[in-house]
């Protein structure tokens, strides 16, 4: 059933070409925008609080990414997220580097609590750090924005966060895991070159936003990671290194084999 839902979601994105508004970090803006275009969506990058009411009126989805923290940007994230939820539109949160510093962890948890995003998408260490902070257990440290943990280690934490915040949690890794606290799915694929290219995780969050605009949260998160896994694996076979991987990935994302993507999703 999920495989059919994935195909339907891909079709919906291609037809709707959703406008995905990203309040994201300086490092990945261009990569994320190009990934959205290749995925047949439309990117919007804006962070001024003064235009959030206008922009959230035309947005189809909002992606919040705390990669380069700034107090003004965080205020815009809270405002935009709250406006989107009031307007019945989906929000995706990428808690980049949660666990690396108290500021990042607190900021991610504040956005989770205030905005109540539909989808939380991060790596294993980020997800484990957020769950650990809520439990007041031993902190899980991250290595900058990279994960020290395997994705399978974070499944229990993902389920805990999904239940606590009534959202879908998507954990990226060699195998991706997606859960709404009740059902859990795994996605296989990708390439070892993906962690060597800046912005792949943030692009996954952006693409998740595109699918969140066109499908229920659990389906959207599974579809986005399946699309990333399919394009990443195919690009990895063509690329000779990280420099040639990114253009190959964008091409494969644009030329997506939807059937291949759908077959990568299984119940975990």
Tab-separated table of N, CA and C in Angstrom, residues 77-164:
chain	number	residue	atom	x	y	z
A	77	UNK	N	11.489	32.202	12.115
A	77	UNK	CA	11.055	30.807	12.041
A	77	UNK	C	9.831	30.570	12.913
A	78	UNK	N	9.873	31.084	14.131
A	78	UNK	CA	8.732	30.913	15.035
A	78	UNK	C	7.481	31.573	14.459
A	79	UNK	N	7.650	32.790	13.911
A	79	UNK	CA	6.514	33.510	13.342
A	79	UNK	C	5.971	32.788	12.117
A	80	UNK	N	6.862	32.451	11.182
A	80	UNK	CA	6.424	31.790	9.953
A	80	UNK	C	5.794	30.440	10.246
A	81	UNK	N	6.404	29.682	11.159
A	81	UNK	CA	5.855	28.381	11.511
A	81	UNK	C	4.474	28.485	12.110
A	82	UNK	N	4.297	29.437	13.000
A	82	UNK	CA	2.985	29.626	13.638
A	82	UNK	C	1.938	30.051	12.611
A	83	UNK	N	2.329	30.937	11.696
A	83	UNK	CA	1.396	31.388	10.655
A	83	UNK	C	1.000	30.237	9.731
A	84	UNK	N	1.970	29.417	9.366
A	84	UNK	CA	1.668	28.282	8.483
A	84	UNK	C	0.694	27.322	9.146
A	85	UNK	N	0.916	27.037	10.418
A	85	UNK	CA	0.022	26.108	11.119
A	85	UNK	C	-1.388	26.685	11.225
A	86	UNK	N	-1.489	27.994	11.476
A	86	UNK	CA	-2.803	28.628	11.538
A	86	UNK	C	-3.516	28.542	10.184
A	87	UNK	N	-2.730	28.573	9.106
A	87	UNK	CA	-3.295	28.529	7.763
A	87	UNK	C	-3.455	27.095	7.250
A	88	UNK	N	-3.166	26.127	8.112
A	88	UNK	CA	-3.359	24.727	7.761
A	88	UNK	C	-2.366	24.190	6.752
A	89	UNK	N	-1.139	24.711	6.786
A	89	UNK	CA	-0.120	24.301	5.826
A	89	UNK	C	1.032	23.598	6.543
A	90	UNK	N	1.721	22.667	5.862
A	90	UNK	CA	2.722	21.840	6.536
A	90	UNK	C	4.044	22.546	6.801
A	91	UNK	N	4.666	22.131	7.900
A	91	UNK	CA	5.965	22.656	8.316
A	91	UNK	C	6.912	21.486	8.562
A	92	UNK	N	8.142	21.625	8.061
A	92	UNK	CA	9.203	20.636	8.284
A	92	UNK	C	10.307	21.308	9.074
A	93	UNK	N	10.813	20.641	10.108
A	93	UNK	CA	11.918	21.169	10.916
A	93	UNK	C	13.145	20.279	10.762
A	94	UNK	N	14.285	20.909	10.439
A	94	UNK	CA	15.570	20.226	10.387
A	94	UNK	C	16.426	20.776	11.530
A	95	UNK	N	16.633	19.994	12.601
A	95	UNK	CA	17.343	20.481	13.788
A	95	UNK	C	18.853	20.336	13.648
A	96	UNK	N	19.432	20.994	12.667
A	96	UNK	CA	20.848	20.811	12.334
A	96	UNK	C	21.736	21.041	13.557
A	97	UNK	N	22.544	20.055	13.883
A	97	UNK	CA	23.505	20.188	14.968
A	97	UNK	C	22.931	20.097	16.361
A	98	UNK	N	21.660	19.712	16.502
A	98	UNK	CA	21.104	19.532	17.849
A	98	UNK	C	21.978	18.548	18.618
A	99	UNK	N	22.325	18.907	19.825
A	99	UNK	CA	23.232	18.081	20.615
A	99	UNK	C	24.660	18.583	20.585
A	100	UNK	N	25.012	19.390	19.571
A	100	UNK	CA	26.366	19.930	19.484
A	100	UNK	C	26.550	21.098	20.438
A	101	UNK	N	25.464	21.836	20.689
A	101	UNK	CA	25.516	22.943	21.641
A	101	UNK	C	24.156	23.065	22.319
A	102	UNK	N	24.169	23.642	23.520
A	102	UNK	CA	22.907	23.831	24.239
A	102	UNK	C	21.974	24.755	23.472
A	103	UNK	N	22.544	25.765	22.795
A	103	UNK	CA	21.718	26.704	22.027
A	103	UNK	C	20.969	25.992	20.917
A	104	UNK	N	21.638	25.119	20.194
A	104	UNK	CA	20.985	24.405	19.092
A	104	UNK	C	19.897	23.474	19.613
A	105	UNK	N	20.209	22.778	20.674
A	105	UNK	CA	19.230	21.846	21.234
A	105	UNK	C	17.999	22.595	21.745
A	106	UNK	N	18.233	23.679	22.490
A	106	UNK	CA	17.114	24.459	23.023
A	106	UNK	C	16.291	25.076	21.904
A	107	UNK	N	16.960	25.571	20.865
A	107	UNK	CA	16.248	26.215	19.758
A	107	UNK	C	15.363	25.219	19.023
A	108	UNK	N	15.898	24.021	18.776
A	108	UNK	CA	15.115	22.990	18.092
A	108	UNK	C	13.907	22.585	18.927
A	109	UNK	N	14.119	22.414	20.236
A	109	UNK	CA	13.008	22.013	21.109
A	109	UNK	C	11.968	23.126	21.229
A	110	UNK	N	12.408	24.372	21.223
A	110	UNK	CA	11.464	25.489	21.274
A	110	UNK	C	10.590	25.502	20.021
A	111	UNK	N	11.214	25.286	18.849
A	111	UNK	CA	10.442	25.247	17.612
A	111	UNK	C	9.482	24.059	17.596
A	112	UNK	N	9.939	22.925	18.107
A	112	UNK	CA	9.049	21.766	18.198
A	112	UNK	C	7.845	22.069	19.080
A	113	UNK	N	8.092	22.732	20.179
A	113	UNK	CA	7.019	23.001	21.131
A	113	UNK	C	6.089	24.114	20.663
A	114	UNK	N	6.662	25.175	20.090
A	114	UNK	CA	5.858	26.333	19.692
A	114	UNK	C	5.136	26.120	18.368
A	115	UNK	N	5.862	25.568	17.390
A	115	UNK	CA	5.323	25.460	16.032
A	115	UNK	C	4.573	24.152	15.821
A	116	UNK	N	5.031	23.088	16.472
A	116	UNK	CA	4.474	21.750	16.265
A	116	UNK	C	4.548	21.361	14.783
A	117	UNK	N	5.773	21.252	14.252
A	117	UNK	CA	5.928	20.913	12.837
A	117	UNK	C	5.310	19.558	12.519
A	118	UNK	N	4.931	19.403	11.273
A	118	UNK	CA	4.342	18.139	10.824
A	118	UNK	C	5.388	17.047	10.707
A	119	UNK	N	6.604	17.447	10.298
A	119	UNK	CA	7.690	16.482	10.104
A	119	UNK	C	8.966	17.031	10.728
A	120	UNK	N	9.645	16.192	11.499
A	120	UNK	CA	10.971	16.471	12.041
A	120	UNK	C	11.948	15.577	11.297
A	121	UNK	N	12.940	16.180	10.611
A	121	UNK	CA	13.873	15.370	9.827
A	121	UNK	C	15.306	15.694	10.211
A	122	UNK	N	16.029	14.689	10.709
A	122	UNK	CA	17.407	14.901	11.106
A	122	UNK	C	18.200	13.623	11.052
A	123	UNK	N	19.491	13.728	11.390
A	123	UNK	CA	20.299	12.510	11.453
A	123	UNK	C	20.118	11.845	12.816
A	124	UNK	N	20.727	10.695	12.978
A	124	UNK	CA	20.496	9.895	14.178
A	124	UNK	C	20.891	10.632	15.453
A	125	UNK	N	22.058	11.258	15.451
A	125	UNK	CA	22.526	11.929	16.664
A	125	UNK	C	21.635	13.101	17.041
A	126	UNK	N	21.160	13.839	16.038
A	126	UNK	CA	20.264	14.965	16.317
A	126	UNK	C	18.960	14.491	16.953
A	127	UNK	N	18.392	13.435	16.397
A	127	UNK	CA	17.130	12.909	16.924
A	127	UNK	C	17.324	12.349	18.329
A	128	UNK	N	18.411	11.621	18.529
A	128	UNK	CA	18.689	11.060	19.856
A	128	UNK	C	18.956	12.156	20.879
A	129	UNK	N	19.642	13.227	20.461
A	129	UNK	CA	19.943	14.327	21.380
A	129	UNK	C	18.667	15.017	21.839
A	130	UNK	N	17.729	15.229	20.930
A	130	UNK	CA	16.474	15.889	21.297
A	130	UNK	C	15.657	15.027	22.257
A	131	UNK	N	15.582	13.735	21.959
A	131	UNK	CA	14.841	12.837	22.851
A	131	UNK	C	15.517	12.750	24.212
A	132	UNK	N	16.839	12.726	24.210
A	132	UNK	CA	17.588	12.642	25.456
A	132	UNK	C	17.386	13.884	26.310
A	133	UNK	N	17.358	15.045	25.661
A	133	UNK	CA	17.155	16.296	26.401
A	133	UNK	C	15.781	16.316	27.069
A	134	UNK	N	14.783	15.817	26.363
A	134	UNK	CA	13.436	15.774	26.917
A	134	UNK	C	13.378	14.834	28.122
A	135	UNK	N	14.106	13.730	28.033
A	135	UNK	CA	14.121	12.755	29.137
A	135	UNK	C	15.025	13.200	30.268
A	136	UNK	N	15.832	14.266	30.027
A	136	UNK	CA	16.848	14.710	30.996
A	136	UNK	C	17.825	13.584	31.299
A	137	UNK	N	18.101	12.804	30.252
A	137	UNK	CA	19.061	11.709	30.395
A	137	UNK	C	20.432	12.207	29.957
A	138	UNK	N	21.376	11.282	29.815
A	138	UNK	CA	22.712	11.663	29.384
A	138	UNK	C	22.624	12.284	27.997
A	139	UNK	N	23.323	13.384	27.805
A	139	UNK	CA	23.300	14.046	26.507
A	139	UNK	C	23.966	13.173	25.458
A	140	UNK	N	23.413	13.223	24.260
A	140	UNK	CA	24.023	12.561	23.107
A	140	UNK	C	24.743	13.630	22.320
A	141	UNK	N	26.056	13.510	22.201
A	141	UNK	CA	26.844	14.529	21.528
A	141	UNK	C	26.895	14.273	20.032
A	142	UNK	N	26.870	15.364	19.260
A	142	UNK	CA	27.034	15.247	17.820
A	142	UNK	C	28.397	15.795	17.443
A	143	UNK	N	28.894	15.357	16.317
A	143	UNK	CA	30.161	15.847	15.798
A	143	UNK	C	29.844	16.964	14.812
A	144	UNK	N	29.712	18.192	15.349
A	144	UNK	CA	29.280	19.293	14.501
A	144	UNK	C	27.873	19.024	14.011
A	145	UNK	N	27.714	19.014	12.681
A	145	UNK	CA	26.396	18.712	12.111
A	145	UNK	C	26.325	17.267	11.625
A	146	UNK	N	27.402	16.500	11.835
A	146	UNK	CA	27.428	15.108	11.404
A	146	UNK	C	26.949	14.195	12.520
A	147	UNK	N	26.543	12.984	12.139
A	147	UNK	CA	26.031	12.036	13.123
A	147	UNK	C	27.133	11.111	13.608
A	148	UNK	N	27.164	10.886	14.919
A	148	UNK	CA	28.057	9.876	15.492
A	148	UNK	C	27.359	8.525	15.613
A	149	UNK	N	26.078	8.487	15.347
A	149	UNK	CA	25.277	7.300	15.587
A	149	UNK	C	24.682	6.754	14.300
A	150	UNK	N	24.426	5.451	14.289
A	150	UNK	CA	23.741	4.826	13.166
A	150	UNK	C	22.247	5.100	13.270
A	151	UNK	N	21.579	5.169	12.125
A	151	UNK	CA	20.158	5.527	12.119
A	151	UNK	C	19.304	4.539	12.918
A	152	UNK	N	19.671	3.250	12.889
A	152	UNK	CA	18.883	2.252	13.616
A	152	UNK	C	18.887	2.513	15.122
A	153	UNK	N	19.952	3.133	15.628
A	153	UNK	CA	20.038	3.443	17.046
A	153	UNK	C	19.014	4.496	17.460
A	154	UNK	N	18.530	5.260	16.492
A	154	UNK	CA	17.652	6.393	16.806
A	154	UNK	C	16.176	6.085	16.654
A	155	UNK	N	15.826	4.861	16.285
A	155	UNK	CA	14.422	4.547	16.022
A	155	UNK	C	13.560	4.739	17.266
A	156	UNK	N	14.019	4.258	18.408
A	156	UNK	CA	13.241	4.412	19.639
A	156	UNK	C	13.058	5.885	19.982
A	157	UNK	N	14.118	6.674	19.826
A	157	UNK	CA	14.024	8.111	20.085
A	157	UNK	C	13.068	8.776	19.103
A	158	UNK	N	13.106	8.352	17.848
A	158	UNK	CA	12.205	8.919	16.842
A	158	UNK	C	10.754	8.645	17.198
A	159	UNK	N	10.472	7.429	17.630
A	159	UNK	CA	9.098	7.095	18.031
A	159	UNK	C	8.665	7.920	19.236
A	160	UNK	N	9.579	8.126	20.153
A	160	UNK	CA	9.279	8.913	21.351
A	160	UNK	C	8.942	10.351	20.985
A	161	UNK	N	9.747	10.956	20.108
A	161	UNK	CA	9.495	12.339	19.691
A	161	UNK	C	8.206	12.442	18.882
A	162	UNK	N	7.961	11.445	18.032
A	162	UNK	CA	6.731	11.458	17.227
A	162	UNK	C	5.502	11.452	18.121
A	163	UNK	N	5.542	10.628	19.160
A	163	UNK	CA	4.403	10.552	20.075
A	163	UNK	C	4.275	11.826	20.902
A	164	UNK	N	5.411	12.364	21.326
A	164	UNK	CA	5.400	13.554	22.193
A	164	UNK	C	4.861	14.779	21.454
